[in-house]
Amino acid sequence: MSAPVRVLVVDDEPLTAAAHAQYVERSPGFETAATAVSGRTAVQAVLAARRAGRPVDLVLLDVNLPDMSGLDVARTLRARGESVDLLVITAHRDVATVRAAGTLGVVGYLIKPFTYAVFEEKLTAYRRYRSALGSAGTMGQDEVDRAFAALGAAARPDAPKGLSPQTLESVTALVRGGGWLSAGEVAERSTLSRVTARRYLEHLTARGLVQRRPRYGTPGRPELEYGWAGQDVSPGG
Amino acid sequence: MSAPVRVLVVDDEPLTAAAHAQYVERSPGFETAATAVSGRTAVQAVLAARRAGRPVDLVLLDVNLPDMSGLDVARTLRARGESVDLLVITAHRDVATVRAAGTLGVVGYLIKPFTYAVFEEKLTAYRRYRSALGSAGTMGQDEVDRAFAALGAAARPDAPKGLSPQTLESVTALVRGGGWLSAGEVAERSTLSRVTARRYLEHLTARGLVQRRPRYGTPGRPELEYGWAGQDVSPGG
DNA sequence: TCGTGTTGTGGTCATAATGGTCGTGACGCC
DNA sequence: GGCGTCACGACCATTATGACCACAACACGA
């Protein structure tokens, strides 16, 4: 493709905005067109860019903004007929926000904090999406399906050997919602055996997703309790 | 989860609308809430349904309407904060329309004319999407990715090869009436072999009609048990 | 204060039983 | 009669469990 994808970075936190802009610059085929620190300026930036004949292609949109929600920014843009693509970046992980973002036609939903690898994954998916759309003037059902599928293609099924994704998910959900839990407690609440629960907890610990600390005060060997670390880390560096 | 998905069919052509409504009725877990023949009535129907406390979940939205474009209907709804899901149905195959639909957060884009198989594929994808979203109050990056991926996952594979409608019906009846059954139990009750029973159950799972979860507690590899989608899951006592 | 016994989980191994795939065979259709 | 379709049996791969020993902190007596 010829012209780079022009990206508008929206975040009220200057450091975060700068970091995201740097991520964009680091990605071949993308360039930061501008940055905005509020919902109002974000909308203006998009409209101004279009009037200037150099429209923004993609907006990295934070949800927590001082003047209005990022979702409201999206609604405003959509109401004005702006078909700019949106990549939501937020710490909100509740279903309602995810759903709302989905209905506003975002091309991706990134949960903060994230690593560059995860960010790049989304940009790659977006690149595929654009490529699938730009291939022809008219499309068949297959092409349409492929284009929309490109956005979500990079879903990781998580396949460590010896562990089942479903069990991993249920253990993860327990730890995330239950404060600090011992292996035995996780076992009990998930109807798993202690051994199995511990195996999954150890795996999550190795990946940095949960933290581990001993629980003193009771007789017997101290129990290890596990708590959610709340980060999506990709180790290996 | 248990209640069927309420669908609003929008098409200015009465015969087409009726056909689409019939398609909906033919799909388990879906019901037609109403039909609308113009953009204005469509918007009103959505708003009225919400006010009545029985909101529409999904709108089958034709683009060619007498008073306004279906995309304008979508914009109007979005501007009002309506987060109803939209499935666009149109003969338009130009990239611009597809793109515009994408930015309005549609859950699917169907090009007329289409067969019931294609239609059902979209409904299946939507069912998976809803299931992925409804699983928890908060989601991780993986879960979000999976949810969005669900919408486009049905792009290729659904090949009902090796399945007979008769066998499918008997397996479906068993699962629907029998609570949570393992593949082996379904096999026994249907006088099928475990392999065959599992293949049908797996097919139903892929179509989003049944849910699957491991049954822990016994030695050996955990047995997967299948339950009709629409029953509530209450693990762990 | 120190050392020893007690307690209860950490961690590992072999075992158990299903998941999933391959090739074969019976049935029906062209 | 040839061919495609569908179900079955058997096999290997996969994954949770129970049992076992090792370990680490508390409790108690000297």
XYZ file of N, CA and C in Angstrom, chain B residues 22-229:
624
model
N -39.728 -15.554 8.643
C -39.854 -17.011 8.670
C -38.492 -17.655 8.945
N -37.464 -17.115 8.332
C -36.109 -17.601 8.597
C -35.794 -17.505 10.090
N -36.176 -16.387 10.669
C -35.893 -16.176 12.088
C -36.611 -17.221 12.933
N -37.891 -17.409 12.633
C -38.677 -18.367 13.410
C -38.120 -19.774 13.285
N -37.516 -20.028 12.145
C -36.976 -21.347 11.894
C -35.719 -21.597 12.720
N -35.148 -20.547 13.267
C -33.869 -20.676 13.975
C -34.117 -20.753 15.475
N -33.747 -21.850 16.096
C -33.986 -22.010 17.526
C -33.296 -20.926 18.341
N -33.996 -20.398 19.314
C -33.438 -19.370 20.171
C -33.722 -17.955 19.685
N -34.391 -17.864 18.544
C -34.723 -16.532 18.018
C -36.230 -16.420 17.830
N -36.746 -15.225 18.001
C -38.157 -14.994 17.709
C -38.313 -13.605 17.117
N -39.273 -13.446 16.215
C -39.499 -12.139 15.623
C -40.367 -11.319 16.563
N -39.831 -10.173 16.957
C -40.577 -9.296 17.854
C -41.574 -8.448 17.069
N -41.148 -8.031 15.870
C -42.015 -7.203 15.048
C -41.385 -7.081 13.663
N -42.135 -6.483 12.758
C -41.570 -6.154 11.460
C -41.873 -4.684 11.179
N -40.977 -4.068 10.409
C -41.167 -2.666 10.043
C -40.892 -2.519 8.562
N -41.609 -1.581 7.927
C -41.512 -1.456 6.480
C -40.828 -0.160 6.048
N -40.411 0.654 7.002
C -39.708 1.886 6.647
C -38.683 2.213 7.733
N -37.803 3.150 7.425
C -36.785 3.529 8.380
C -37.377 4.161 9.625
N -38.361 5.029 9.390
C -38.952 5.731 10.510
C -39.646 4.760 11.471
N -40.437 3.866 10.907
C -41.143 2.909 11.766
C -40.156 1.958 12.454
N -39.063 1.677 11.775
C -38.067 0.802 12.387
C -37.490 1.435 13.651
N -37.103 2.714 13.506
C -36.554 3.416 14.671
C -37.590 3.468 15.787
N -38.816 3.798 15.404
C -39.880 3.878 16.419
C -40.084 2.537 17.105
N -40.044 1.471 16.310
C -40.268 0.142 16.887
C -39.196 -0.190 17.910
N -37.964 0.144 17.600
C -36.874 -0.145 18.535
C -37.068 0.642 19.829
N -37.338 1.925 19.673
C -37.499 2.772 20.852
C -38.717 2.351 21.664
N -39.802 2.045 20.965
C -41.023 1.654 21.669
C -40.811 0.355 22.444
N -40.120 -0.575 21.811
C -39.875 -1.851 22.480
C -39.069 -1.646 23.761
N -38.106 -0.741 23.701
C -37.300 -0.501 24.897
C -38.150 0.141 25.989
N -38.967 1.112 25.574
C -39.820 1.767 26.567
C -40.771 0.761 27.200
N -41.197 -0.194 26.403
C -42.153 -1.182 26.903
C -41.478 -2.228 27.790
N -40.158 -2.102 27.920
C -39.472 -3.055 28.777
C -39.167 -4.373 28.098
N -39.429 -4.437 26.824
C -39.100 -5.663 26.075
C -38.231 -5.291 24.891
N -36.998 -4.879 25.148
C -36.148 -4.332 24.087
C -35.845 -5.368 23.015
N -35.635 -4.848 21.825
C -35.220 -5.682 20.707
C -33.733 -5.980 20.847
N -33.348 -7.219 20.591
C -31.946 -7.579 20.680
C -31.218 -7.399 19.359
N -31.920 -7.720 18.301
C -31.269 -7.751 16.989
C -32.218 -7.182 15.940
N -31.674 -6.413 15.005
C -32.474 -5.864 13.919
C -31.927 -6.378 12.596
N -32.787 -7.027 11.832
C -32.428 -7.390 10.457
C -32.742 -6.187 9.597
N -31.711 -5.488 9.173
C -31.896 -4.163 8.619
C -31.607 -4.120 7.133
N -32.636 -3.880 6.372
C -32.460 -3.674 4.933
C -31.906 -2.270 4.704
N -31.098 -2.113 3.680
C -30.509 -0.802 3.413
C -31.429 0.045 2.537
N -32.054 -0.599 1.577
C -32.944 0.135 0.677
C -34.318 0.290 1.301
N -34.574 1.446 1.844
C -35.882 1.718 2.429
C -36.474 2.942 1.743
N -37.769 3.051 1.747
C -38.398 4.140 0.982
C -38.057 5.520 1.524
N -38.026 5.693 2.817
C -37.874 7.049 3.356
C -36.416 7.420 3.662
N -35.627 6.441 4.058
C -34.237 6.759 4.391
C -33.401 5.487 4.253
N -32.095 5.669 4.173
C -31.223 4.506 4.053
C -31.186 3.729 5.365
N -31.025 2.434 5.265
C -30.872 1.627 6.470
C -29.678 2.075 7.290
N -28.664 2.561 6.632
C -27.501 3.059 7.362
C -27.869 4.296 8.169
N -28.789 5.080 7.630
C -29.262 6.243 8.390
C -30.073 5.801 9.604
N -30.811 4.738 9.413
C -31.517 4.178 10.562
C -30.510 3.823 11.656
N -29.438 3.161 11.233
C -28.392 2.780 12.186
C -27.802 4.010 12.864
N -27.510 5.034 12.071
C -26.937 6.256 12.648
C -27.888 6.876 13.652
N -29.154 6.907 13.295
C -30.143 7.486 14.205
C -30.176 6.732 15.534
N -30.197 5.424 15.413
C -30.223 4.618 16.635
C -28.972 4.852 17.468
N -27.834 4.873 16.819
C -26.576 5.058 17.551
C -26.530 6.432 18.202
N -27.033 7.406 17.492
C -27.007 8.762 18.035
C -27.860 8.850 19.296
N -28.880 8.005 19.353
C -29.732 8.014 20.530
C -29.209 7.083 21.621
N -28.034 6.536 21.383
C -27.450 5.678 22.405
C -27.994 4.265 22.405
N -28.774 3.934 21.366
C -29.303 2.571 21.280
C -28.181 1.597 20.936
N -27.997 0.612 21.749
C -26.914 -0.336 21.483
C -27.455 -1.654 20.952
N -28.613 -1.584 20.309
C -29.188 -2.787 19.714
C -28.254 -3.312 18.621
N -28.228 -4.628 18.474
C -27.354 -5.210 17.469
C -28.023 -5.187 16.101
N -27.227 -4.976 15.077
C -27.759 -4.840 13.727
C -27.145 -5.880 12.809
N -27.998 -6.477 12.009
C -27.531 -7.381 10.962
C -28.017 -6.814 9.642
N -27.079 -6.282 8.877
C -27.441 -5.600 7.639
C -27.729 -6.614 6.541
N -28.823 -6.400 5.861
C -29.211 -7.255 4.738
C -29.434 -6.367 3.534
N -28.668 -6.571 2.491
C -28.734 -5.665 1.367
C -28.188 -6.302 0.104
N -28.559 -5.716 -1.013
C -27.989 -6.158 -2.278
C -26.753 -5.337 -2.632
N -26.501 -4.283 -1.875
C -25.339 -3.441 -2.134
C -24.068 -4.223 -1.840
N -23.190 -4.274 -2.806
C -21.944 -4.979 -2.591
C -20.747 -4.059 -2.788
N -20.968 -2.766 -2.736
C -19.839 -1.848 -2.885
C -19.126 -1.664 -1.554
N -17.841 -1.407 -1.661
C -16.992 -1.305 -0.477
C -17.462 -0.199 0.457
N -17.909 0.898 -0.116
C -18.305 2.031 0.715
C -19.418 1.640 1.687
N -20.397 0.940 1.190
C -21.505 0.535 2.050
C -21.027 -0.452 3.115
N -20.198 -1.388 2.708
C -19.670 -2.355 3.662
C -18.893 -1.642 4.769
N -18.044 -0.727 4.363
C -17.248 0.028 5.328
C -18.151 0.806 6.278
N -19.118 1.489 5.695
C -20.026 2.291 6.514
C -20.753 1.412 7.515
N -21.192 0.249 7.055
C -21.861 -0.668 7.965
C -20.918 -1.086 9.087
N -19.684 -1.359 8.722
C -18.703 -1.765 9.730
C -18.509 -0.707 10.795
N -18.443 0.568 10.378
C -18.220 1.627 11.353
C -19.452 1.881 12.213
N -20.588 1.311 11.806
C -21.797 1.482 12.613
C -22.020 0.293 13.539
N -21.034 -0.569 13.565
C -21.092 -1.641 14.553
C -22.096 -2.725 14.258
N -22.214 -3.113 13.015
C -23.128 -4.204 12.698
C -22.482 -5.530 13.091
N -23.328 -6.480 13.394
C -22.802 -7.792 13.760
C -22.700 -8.719 12.554
N -23.170 -8.239 11.404
C -23.064 -9.054 10.212
C -23.546 -8.300 8.998
N -23.155 -8.769 7.832
C -23.485 -8.107 6.589
C -23.859 -9.183 5.590
N -25.139 -9.254 5.277
C -25.642 -10.305 4.397
C -25.990 -9.714 3.030
N -25.463 -10.317 1.992
C -25.730 -9.840 0.641
C -26.859 -10.652 0.021
N -27.888 -9.918 -0.388
C -29.023 -10.564 -1.034
C -28.677 -10.947 -2.467
N -29.199 -12.028 -3.000
C -30.000 -13.003 -2.254
C -29.112 -14.009 -1.531
N -29.677 -14.622 -0.515
C -28.878 -15.589 0.257
C -29.760 -16.787 0.612
N -29.148 -17.869 0.905
C -29.881 -19.073 1.296
C -30.055 -19.098 2.811
N -30.913 -19.983 3.242
C -31.105 -20.094 4.687
C -29.814 -20.515 5.384
N -29.032 -21.348 4.719
C -27.777 -21.812 5.324
C -26.873 -20.623 5.652
N -26.774 -19.701 4.716
C -25.928 -18.529 4.936
C -26.505 -17.663 6.056
N -27.810 -17.508 6.017
C -28.467 -16.721 7.053
C -28.229 -17.322 8.428
N -28.385 -18.620 8.499
C -28.223 -19.296 9.780
C -26.794 -19.171 10.292
N -25.869 -19.184 9.357
C -24.466 -19.014 9.727
C -24.268 -17.705 10.486
N -24.907 -16.665 9.999
C -24.769 -15.359 10.641
C -25.418 -15.371 12.020
N -26.582 -16.005 12.080
C -27.253 -16.086 13.370
C -26.431 -16.895 14.370
N -25.787 -17.930 13.875
C -24.930 -18.742 14.732
C -23.772 -17.917 15.271
N -23.155 -17.171 14.378
C -22.051 -16.316 14.798
C -22.527 -15.336 15.865
N -23.702 -14.783 15.630
C -24.250 -13.831 16.593
C -24.527 -14.506 17.930
N -25.008 -15.719 17.869
C -25.279 -16.464 19.095
C -23.980 -16.660 19.881
N -22.929 -17.020 19.191
C -21.642 -17.200 19.859
C -21.164 -15.879 20.467
N -21.370 -14.806 19.723
C -20.975 -13.488 20.200
C -21.679 -13.163 21.516
N -22.972 -13.365 21.541
C -23.733 -13.100 22.757
C -23.270 -13.988 23.900
N -23.053 -15.225 23.596
C -22.604 -16.169 24.610
C -21.253 -15.739 25.178
N -20.359 -15.294 24.306
C -19.036 -14.872 24.764
C -19.133 -13.622 25.623
N -20.067 -12.757 25.298
C -20.209 -11.517 26.066
C -20.888 -11.766 27.412
N -21.793 -12.683 27.425
C -22.588 -12.857 28.633
C -21.958 -13.724 29.687
N -20.737 -14.174 29.417
C -20.162 -15.168 30.314
C -19.786 -14.593 31.671
N -19.439 -13.327 31.741
C -18.960 -12.789 33.015
C -19.233 -11.294 33.099
N -19.051 -10.739 34.267
C -19.251 -9.321 34.447
C -18.092 -8.508 33.917
N -16.891 -9.012 34.115
C -15.723 -8.335 33.574
C -14.959 -9.307 32.689
N -14.223 -8.751 31.750
C -13.564 -9.595 30.763
C -12.086 -9.260 30.688
N -11.292 -10.231 30.321
C -9.883 -10.002 30.032
C -9.698 -9.773 28.549
N -8.474 -9.407 28.161
C -8.208 -9.158 26.752
C -8.569 -10.376 25.911
N -8.231 -11.537 26.394
C -8.529 -12.760 25.647
C -10.013 -12.904 25.399
N -10.791 -12.681 26.438
C -12.234 -12.851 26.305
C -12.819 -11.838 25.328
N -12.328 -10.608 25.404
C -12.805 -9.587 24.470
C -12.484 -9.993 23.040
N -11.262 -10.433 22.838
C -10.862 -10.846 21.489
C -11.733 -11.981 20.992
N -11.980 -12.928 21.879
C -12.786 -14.077 21.464
C -14.193 -13.643 21.089
N -14.733 -12.717 21.854
C -16.097 -12.267 21.571
C -16.184 -11.647 20.180
N -15.261 -10.744 19.884
C -15.303 -10.100 18.574
C -14.968 -11.089 17.461
N -14.089 -12.008 17.772
C -13.734 -13.007 16.764
C -14.920 -13.888 16.438
N -15.800 -14.078 17.414
C -16.949 -14.962 17.212
C -17.799 -14.470 16.048
N -17.852 -13.169 15.868
C -18.700 -12.621 14.809
C -18.201 -12.998 13.422
N -16.910 -13.118 13.283
C -16.390 -13.412 11.962
C -15.916 -14.836 11.797
N -16.041 -15.624 12.833
C -15.451 -16.959 12.809
C -16.120 -17.868 11.798
N -17.384 -17.625 11.531
C -18.125 -18.537 10.674
C -17.834 -18.290 9.207
N -16.731 -17.614 8.911
C -16.447 -17.250 7.543
C -16.369 -18.477 6.630
N -15.731 -19.510 7.063
C -15.513 -20.605 6.138
C -16.187 -21.924 6.497
N -15.977 -22.465 7.688
C -15.850 -23.912 7.772
C -17.135 -24.709 7.750
N -18.247 -24.181 8.148
C -19.410 -24.990 8.431
C -19.770 -25.930 7.275
N -19.290 -27.121 7.322
C -19.601 -28.117 6.311
C -20.349 -29.261 6.973
N -21.644 -29.275 6.851
C -22.439 -30.314 7.517
C -22.281 -31.654 6.828
N -21.063 -32.017 6.560
C -20.815 -33.271 5.879
C -20.687 -34.382 6.926
N -21.329 -35.449 6.645
C -21.251 -36.574 7.574
C -22.306 -36.526 8.642
N -23.244 -35.609 8.525
C -24.309 -35.527 9.527
C -25.656 -35.788 8.852
N -26.458 -36.566 9.470
C -27.793 -36.790 8.918
C -28.814 -36.045 9.761
N -29.779 -35.437 9.121
C -30.771 -34.624 9.836
C -31.509 -35.427 10.898
N -31.761 -36.673 10.591
C -32.525 -37.493 11.518
C -31.760 -37.713 12.820
N -30.501 -38.119 12.663
C -29.669 -38.332 13.847
C -29.509 -37.030 14.625
N -29.324 -35.945 13.875
C -29.155 -34.652 14.528
C -30.358 -34.329 15.398
N -31.526 -34.629 14.883
C -32.747 -34.322 15.619
C -32.826 -35.129 16.921
N -32.479 -36.393 16.833
C -32.603 -37.233 18.024
C -31.589 -36.808 19.080
N -30.388 -36.443 18.651
C -29.390 -35.966 19.615
C -29.850 -34.654 20.225
N -30.375 -33.778 19.383
C -30.860 -32.491 19.886
C -31.945 -32.685 20.939
N -32.873 -33.585 20.637
C -33.963 -33.830 21.573
C -33.426 -34.337 22.912
N -32.452 -35.202 22.847
C -31.882 -35.755 24.072
C -31.255 -34.660 24.934
N -30.439 -33.851 24.307
C -29.728 -32.825 25.071
C -30.709 -31.801 25.619
N -31.708 -31.484 24.828
C -32.637 -30.450 25.265
C -33.427 -30.896 26.487
N -33.714 -32.165 26.542
C -34.551 -32.617 27.650
C -33.794 -33.233 28.803
N -32.520 -33.440 28.651
C -31.845 -34.280 29.644
C -30.848 -33.601 30.548
N -30.936 -32.261 30.670
C -29.960 -31.613 31.537
C -28.559 -31.710 30.943
N -27.584 -31.896 31.790
C -26.215 -31.987 31.309
C -25.844 -33.448 31.101
N -25.503 -33.763 29.869
C -25.159 -35.137 29.523
C -23.765 -35.195 28.927
N -23.043 -36.233 29.255
C -21.737 -36.433 28.633
C -21.931 -37.122 27.296
N -20.876 -37.103 26.496
C -20.957 -37.731 25.174
C -21.313 -39.207 25.323
N -20.705 -39.838 26.306
C -20.991 -41.254 26.520
C -22.435 -41.499 26.904
N -22.976 -40.631 27.728
C -24.364 -40.806 28.151
C -25.327 -40.600 26.989
N -25.048 -39.587 26.184
C -25.878 -39.368 24.997
C -25.801 -40.595 24.097
N -24.613 -41.126 23.948
C -24.440 -42.309 23.115
C -25.305 -43.453 23.623
N -25.253 -43.652 24.932
C -25.986 -44.770 25.506
C -27.486 -44.599 25.324
N -27.975 -43.409 25.576
C -29.420 -43.189 25.515
C -29.951 -43.157 24.094
N -29.082 -42.939 23.138
C -29.563 -42.853 21.763
C -29.161 -44.093 20.968
N -28.557 -45.027 21.628
C -28.047 -46.243 20.977
C -27.112 -45.915 19.834
N -26.462 -44.746 19.963
C -25.413 -44.419 19.007
C -24.078 -44.812 19.620
N -23.052 -44.748 18.813
C -21.731 -44.939 19.385
C -21.256 -43.614 19.974
N -20.313 -43.706 20.894
C -19.825 -42.495 21.533
C -19.238 -41.537 20.508
N -18.523 -42.091 19.551
C -17.888 -41.260 18.522
C -18.920 -40.443 17.761
N -19.950 -41.116 17.326
C -20.974 -40.430 16.543
C -21.712 -39.391 17.382
N -22.085 -39.803 18.579
C -22.779 -38.857 19.455
C -21.930 -37.609 19.641
N -20.652 -37.834 19.861
C -19.776 -36.696 20.099
C -19.706 -35.787 18.871
N -19.694 -36.388 17.705
C -19.603 -35.559 16.508
C -20.812 -34.640 16.384
N -21.963 -35.161 16.682
C -23.167 -34.333 16.609
C -23.185 -33.289 17.714
N -22.771 -33.690 18.875
C -22.734 -32.721 19.973
C -21.751 -31.599 19.661
N -20.649 -31.971 19.075
C -19.634 -30.990 18.723
C -20.198 -30.023 17.671
N -20.934 -30.561 16.754
C -21.562 -29.725 15.735
C -22.535 -28.735 16.371
N -23.333 -29.237 17.281
C -24.290 -28.355 17.948
C -23.571 -27.292 18.771
N -22.458 -27.667 19.348
C -21.687 -26.698 20.119
C -21.141 -25.605 19.210
N -20.621 -26.012 18.067
C -20.081 -25.033 17.128
C -21.175 -24.101 16.634
N -22.375 -24.630 16.546
C -23.482 -23.794 16.109
C -24.041 -22.946 17.237
N -23.525 -23.146 18.433
C -23.961 -22.324 19.564
C -25.247 -22.787 20.193
N -25.718 -23.950 19.817
C -26.992 -24.415 20.353
C -26.827 -25.120 21.692
N -25.691 -25.710 21.900
C -25.446 -26.345 23.196
C -24.146 -25.804 23.779
N -24.088 -25.821 25.093
C -22.870 -25.403 25.767
C -22.108 -26.632 26.227
N -20.841 -26.450 26.469
C -19.972 -27.560 26.810
C -19.139 -27.176 28.020
N -19.034 -28.077 28.969
C -18.170 -27.783 30.111
C -17.610 -29.080 30.644
N -16.423 -29.028 31.221
C -15.825 -30.245 31.748
C -16.479 -30.656 33.058
N -16.506 -31.935 33.267
C -17.048 -32.466 34.509
C -15.882 -33.029 35.320
N -15.530 -32.327 36.367
C -14.377 -32.732 37.165
C -14.802 -33.688 38.276
N -13.832 -34.102 39.045
C -14.138 -34.853 40.247
C -13.817 -36.321 40.154
N -13.840 -36.877 38.992
C -13.525 -38.290 38.860
C -12.131 -38.440 38.274
N -11.475 -39.537 38.617
C -10.153 -39.764 38.028
C -10.273 -39.912 36.523
N -9.161 -39.759 35.877
C -9.167 -39.855 34.433
C -9.394 -38.512 33.790
N -9.254 -38.493 32.530
C -9.468 -37.251 31.794
C -10.894 -36.766 32.045
N -11.059 -35.481 32.223
C -12.401 -34.983 32.535
C -13.350 -35.225 31.384
N -14.540 -35.595 31.747
C -15.584 -35.835 30.768
C -16.204 -34.496 30.386
N -16.490 -34.312 29.126
C -17.175 -33.088 28.723
C -18.671 -33.353 28.756
N -19.383 -32.462 29.390
C -20.833 -32.622 29.393
C -21.462 -31.482 28.620
N -22.554 -31.833 27.947
C -23.210 -30.904 27.033
C -24.590 -30.559 27.572
N -24.924 -29.298 27.488
C -26.228 -28.848 27.951
C -26.835 -27.884 26.954
N -28.126 -27.897 26.897
C -28.836 -27.023 25.981
C -28.566 -25.574 26.338
N -28.196 -24.775 25.357
C -27.923 -23.361 25.600
C -29.231 -22.671 25.955
